[in-house]
mmCIF file of C-alpha atoms in Angstrom:
data_model
loop_
_atom_site.group_PDB
_atom_site.id
_atom_site.type_symbol
_atom_site.label_atom_id
_atom_site.label_comp_id
_atom_site.label_asym_id
_atom_site.label_seq_id
_atom_site.Cartn_x
_atom_site.Cartn_y
_atom_site.Cartn_z
ATOM 1 C CA MET A 1 24.260 -16.664 -0.900
ATOM 2 C CA HIS A 2 25.330 -14.104 -3.433
ATOM 3 C CA LEU A 3 22.711 -15.211 -5.936
ATOM 4 C CA LEU A 4 19.988 -14.938 -3.263
ATOM 5 C CA ASN A 5 21.111 -11.384 -2.402
ATOM 6 C CA THR A 6 20.970 -10.378 -6.126
ATOM 7 C CA LEU A 7 17.507 -11.840 -6.505
ATOM 8 C CA ALA A 8 16.330 -10.045 -3.380
ATOM 9 C CA LEU A 9 17.648 -6.804 -4.804
ATOM 10 C CA ILE A 10 15.803 -7.385 -8.019
ATOM 11 C CA PHE A 11 12.500 -8.099 -6.244
ATOM 12 C CA ILE A 12 12.880 -5.022 -3.982
ATOM 13 C CA VAL A 13 13.580 -2.632 -6.923
ATOM 14 C CA ILE A 14 10.578 -4.023 -8.907
ATOM 15 C CA GLY A 15 8.433 -3.517 -5.826
ATOM 16 C CA LEU A 16 9.561 0.093 -5.411
ATOM 17 C CA PHE A 17 8.801 0.715 -9.021
ATOM 18 C CA PHE A 18 5.248 -0.501 -8.697
ATOM 19 C CA MET A 19 4.646 1.562 -5.495
ATOM 20 C CA VAL A 20 5.893 4.685 -7.257
ATOM 21 C CA VAL A 21 3.631 3.988 -10.218
ATOM 22 C CA GLY A 22 0.687 3.526 -7.899
ATOM 23 C CA ALA A 23 1.291 6.844 -6.128
ATOM 24 C CA VAL A 24 1.711 8.726 -9.438
ATOM 25 C CA GLY A 25 -1.483 7.192 -10.663
ATOM 26 C CA LEU A 26 -3.234 8.324 -7.499
ATOM 27 C CA VAL A 27 -2.258 11.929 -8.274
ATOM 28 C CA ARG A 28 -2.590 11.968 -12.070
ATOM 29 C CA LEU A 29 -5.684 9.966 -12.985
ATOM 30 C CA PRO A 30 -8.902 11.903 -13.542
ATOM 31 C CA ASP A 31 -11.569 9.952 -11.626
ATOM 32 C CA PHE A 32 -12.187 8.034 -8.325
ATOM 33 C CA TYR A 33 -12.656 4.699 -10.006
ATOM 34 C CA THR A 34 -9.447 5.012 -12.084
ATOM 35 C CA ARG A 35 -7.554 6.123 -8.840
ATOM 36 C CA ALA A 36 -8.939 2.966 -7.062
ATOM 37 C CA HIS A 37 -7.744 0.827 -9.976
ATOM 38 C CA ALA A 38 -4.208 2.251 -9.775
ATOM 39 C CA SER A 39 -3.916 2.215 -6.041
ATOM 40 C CA GLY A 40 -5.388 -1.241 -5.419
ATOM 41 C CA LYS A 41 -3.438 -3.247 -8.054
ATOM 42 C CA CYS A 42 -0.146 -1.504 -7.912
ATOM 43 C CA ASP A 43 0.006 -1.385 -4.081
ATOM 44 C CA THR A 44 -0.833 -5.081 -3.757
ATOM 45 C CA LEU A 45 1.778 -6.178 -6.183
ATOM 46 C CA GLY A 46 4.383 -3.743 -4.817
ATOM 47 C CA VAL A 47 3.982 -4.817 -1.176
ATOM 48 C CA GLY A 48 4.067 -8.437 -2.161
ATOM 49 C CA MET A 49 7.198 -8.200 -4.261
ATOM 50 C CA MET A 50 9.065 -6.061 -1.630
ATOM 51 C CA LEU A 51 8.169 -8.528 1.211
ATOM 52 C CA ILE A 52 9.218 -11.540 -0.978
ATOM 53 C CA GLY A 53 12.500 -9.781 -1.540
ATOM 54 C CA PHE A 54 12.956 -9.411 2.197
ATOM 55 C CA ILE A 55 12.194 -13.146 2.666
ATOM 56 C CA LEU A 56 14.892 -13.943 0.096
ATOM 57 C CA TYR A 57 17.392 -11.640 1.934
ATOM 58 C CA GLU A 58 16.671 -13.125 5.302
ATOM 59 C CA GLY A 59 16.718 -16.860 4.523
ATOM 60 C CA VAL A 60 14.972 -19.617 6.517
ATOM 61 C CA SER A 61 14.099 -18.302 9.961
ATOM 62 C CA GLN A 62 11.270 -17.170 12.105
ATOM 63 C CA VAL A 63 11.347 -13.642 10.564
ATOM 64 C CA ALA A 64 10.758 -15.183 7.156
ATOM 65 C CA VAL A 65 7.564 -16.979 8.440
ATOM 66 C CA LYS A 66 6.214 -13.696 9.836
ATOM 67 C CA LEU A 67 6.884 -11.968 6.521
ATOM 68 C CA LEU A 68 5.152 -14.779 4.662
ATOM 69 C CA LEU A 69 2.122 -14.392 6.914
ATOM 70 C CA LEU A 70 2.166 -10.660 6.175
ATOM 71 C CA VAL A 71 2.233 -11.261 2.493
ATOM 72 C CA ILE A 72 -0.782 -13.659 2.595
ATOM 73 C CA PHE A 73 -2.656 -11.231 4.832
ATOM 74 C CA THR A 74 -1.980 -8.266 2.625
ATOM 75 C CA TYR A 75 -3.003 -10.170 -0.544
ATOM 76 C CA ILE A 76 -6.372 -11.076 1.026
ATOM 77 C CA THR A 77 -7.224 -7.832 2.818
ATOM 78 C CA LEU A 78 -6.049 -4.951 0.592
ATOM 79 C CA PRO A 79 -8.289 -5.756 -2.423
ATOM 80 C CA THR A 80 -11.150 -6.329 0.035
ATOM 81 C CA ALA A 81 -10.747 -2.786 1.478
ATOM 82 C CA ILE A 82 -10.583 -1.186 -1.936
ATOM 83 C CA HIS A 83 -13.598 -3.106 -3.073
ATOM 84 C CA ALA A 84 -15.522 -1.888 -0.059
ATOM 85 C CA LEU A 85 -14.541 1.766 -0.862
ATOM 86 C CA VAL A 86 -15.613 1.380 -4.473
ATOM 87 C CA HIS A 87 -18.915 -0.144 -3.450
ATOM 88 C CA PHE A 88 -19.517 2.823 -1.079
ATOM 89 C CA ALA A 89 -18.769 5.263 -3.798
ATOM 90 C CA ARG A 90 -21.107 3.471 -6.235
ATOM 91 C CA VAL A 91 -23.980 3.365 -3.689
ATOM 92 C CA CYS A 92 -23.548 7.118 -2.930
ATOM 93 C CA GLY A 93 -23.770 7.964 -6.631
ATOM 94 C CA VAL A 94 -20.324 8.927 -7.792
ATOM 95 C CA GLU A 95 -20.543 9.024 -11.609
ATOM 96 C CA PRO A 96 -17.731 7.427 -13.687
ATOM 97 C CA TRP A 97 -15.627 9.771 -15.754
ATOM 98 C CA LYS A 98 -16.165 9.726 -19.509
ATOM 99 C CA LYS A 99 -13.964 11.064 -22.380
ATOM 100 C CA GLY A 100 -14.374 14.772 -22.660
ATOM 101 C CA ASP A 101 -15.524 15.463 -19.112
ATOM 102 C CA ALA A 102 -13.622 17.708 -16.667
ATOM 103 C CA ARG A 103 -11.161 16.243 -14.244
ATOM 104 C CA ARG A 104 -12.517 15.627 -10.806
ATOM 105 C CA MET B 8 22.576 -4.374 0.977
ATOM 106 C CA ILE B 9 21.872 -1.862 3.865
ATOM 107 C CA ASP B 10 22.230 0.996 1.336
ATOM 108 C CA ILE B 11 19.283 -0.259 -0.756
ATOM 109 C CA PHE B 12 17.269 -0.295 2.416
ATOM 110 C CA TYR B 13 18.005 3.403 3.107
ATOM 111 C CA ALA B 14 17.194 4.256 -0.527
ATOM 112 C CA SER B 15 13.968 2.352 -0.221
ATOM 113 C CA VAL B 16 12.961 4.350 2.890
ATOM 114 C CA ILE B 17 13.633 7.649 1.047
ATOM 115 C CA VAL B 18 11.620 6.615 -2.080
ATOM 116 C CA LEU B 19 8.760 5.396 0.109
ATOM 117 C CA ILE B 20 8.604 8.668 2.078
ATOM 118 C CA LEU B 21 8.494 10.587 -1.254
ATOM 119 C CA THR B 22 5.521 8.468 -2.474
ATOM 120 C CA ILE B 23 3.786 9.170 0.851
ATOM 121 C CA PHE B 24 4.136 12.831 0.137
ATOM 122 C CA LEU B 25 2.535 12.251 -3.285
ATOM 123 C CA CYS B 26 -0.405 10.635 -1.495
ATOM 124 C CA LEU B 27 -0.639 13.575 0.915
ATOM 125 C CA TYR B 28 -1.349 15.788 -2.045
ATOM 126 C CA ARG B 29 -4.402 13.708 -2.823
ATOM 127 C CA ILE B 30 -5.480 13.786 0.868
ATOM 128 C CA LEU B 31 -5.295 17.575 0.960
ATOM 129 C CA VAL B 32 -6.841 18.320 -2.511
ATOM 130 C CA GLY B 33 -9.039 15.375 -3.359
ATOM 131 C CA PRO B 34 -12.763 16.172 -3.824
ATOM 132 C CA GLY B 35 -15.093 14.301 -1.562
ATOM 133 C CA VAL B 36 -14.457 11.812 1.187
ATOM 134 C CA GLU B 37 -13.848 8.755 -1.024
ATOM 135 C CA ASN B 38 -10.636 10.115 -2.622
ATOM 136 C CA ARG B 39 -9.319 10.986 0.867
ATOM 137 C CA LEU B 40 -10.116 7.520 2.153
ATOM 138 C CA ILE B 41 -8.398 5.734 -0.713
ATOM 139 C CA ALA B 42 -5.265 7.931 -0.269
ATOM 140 C CA VAL B 43 -5.252 7.232 3.537
ATOM 141 C CA ASN B 44 -5.462 3.517 2.774
ATOM 142 C CA THR B 45 -2.477 3.787 0.401
ATOM 143 C CA VAL B 46 -0.415 5.662 2.999
ATOM 144 C CA GLY B 47 -1.196 2.872 5.528
ATOM 145 C CA THR B 48 -0.050 0.272 3.049
ATOM 146 C CA LYS B 49 3.238 2.023 2.468
ATOM 147 C CA THR B 50 3.636 2.340 6.249
ATOM 148 C CA ILE B 51 3.609 -1.405 6.551
ATOM 149 C CA VAL B 52 6.601 -1.787 4.276
ATOM 150 C CA LEU B 53 8.291 1.230 6.053
ATOM 151 C CA LEU B 54 7.983 -0.544 9.395
ATOM 152 C CA VAL B 55 9.515 -3.786 8.035
ATOM 153 C CA LEU B 56 12.346 -1.687 6.565
ATOM 154 C CA VAL B 57 13.051 -0.013 9.922
ATOM 155 C CA GLY B 58 13.065 -3.337 11.606
ATOM 156 C CA PHE B 59 15.720 -4.560 9.109
ATOM 157 C CA ILE B 60 17.840 -1.450 9.436
ATOM 158 C CA LEU B 61 17.886 -1.385 13.214
ATOM 159 C CA GLU B 62 18.135 -5.267 13.372
ATOM 160 C CA ARG B 63 15.116 -5.607 15.684
ATOM 161 C CA PRO B 64 12.678 -8.277 14.621
ATOM 162 C CA ILE B 65 9.993 -6.966 16.994
ATOM 163 C CA PHE B 66 8.998 -4.363 14.359
ATOM 164 C CA LEU B 67 7.502 -7.211 12.204
ATOM 165 C CA ASP B 68 4.869 -7.814 14.924
ATOM 166 C CA ILE B 69 4.090 -4.065 14.875
ATOM 167 C CA ALA B 70 3.776 -4.198 11.118
ATOM 168 C CA ILE B 71 1.292 -7.157 11.276
ATOM 169 C CA VAL B 72 -0.853 -5.369 13.790
ATOM 170 C CA TYR B 73 -0.735 -2.204 11.723
ATOM 171 C CA ALA B 74 -1.988 -4.141 8.708
ATOM 172 C CA MET B 75 -4.934 -5.496 10.658
ATOM 173 C CA ILE B 76 -5.797 -1.947 12.059
ATOM 174 C CA ASN B 77 -5.550 -0.418 8.561
ATOM 175 C CA PHE B 78 -7.891 -3.012 7.064
ATOM 176 C CA ILE B 79 -10.521 -2.884 9.868
ATOM 177 C CA ALA B 80 -10.437 0.986 9.947
ATOM 178 C CA THR B 81 -10.995 1.347 6.203
ATOM 179 C CA LEU B 82 -13.721 -1.284 6.186
ATOM 180 C CA ALA B 83 -15.539 0.273 9.138
ATOM 181 C CA ILE B 84 -15.423 3.812 7.694
ATOM 182 C CA ALA B 85 -16.683 2.642 4.314
ATOM 183 C CA LYS B 86 -19.557 0.692 5.925
ATOM 184 C CA TYR B 87 -20.476 3.684 8.206
ATOM 185 C CA LEU B 88 -20.537 6.146 5.414
ATOM 186 C CA GLY B 89 -22.387 3.789 3.020
ATOM 187 C CA ARG B 90 -25.203 2.696 5.368
ATOM 188 C CA GLY B 91 -25.305 5.204 8.215
ATOM 189 C CA CYS B 92 -24.392 2.690 10.839
ATOM 190 C CA ILE B 93 -21.725 0.017 11.484
ATOM 191 C CA CYS B 94 -23.822 -3.158 11.206
#
């Protein structure tokens, strides 16, 4: 039981790290496409790792099954939403950032 | 173990404030949309954490429904702005 709690703690801390990195990338990066890159990847991995940590903390129960469903749902739908947003920006003519341009 | 839950809540609220900067400043509608989607994603984890802290498993159902609403809202707004209609 003690080992499982330690493993859950490690997973939760790694997930928090990825969520902070995603938010900082959302503020710091220069362009819409790079911001979509940071937000989509880091948030998907962070949410998955934090929820897997909660599963390890909870053990085998009904709550763990609901959390597993939430992990699967997030892993399918979050990249789909980001992809739809990037496709909308590409259709509306947002130009990608090149080296030497001003930050947008 | 309950202390790390409180610390996680504080860190998540700080990252939500970082995203609020992008919502306020960000040029154009697409930057604001992606920041709103990120805030919704962090809110899912926040709801699960509140459920664990208060020891009420009913918050997990609220988190699942919130994930569905977040996905459908982002997809609908992206399609509406891209094509001019939801179809």
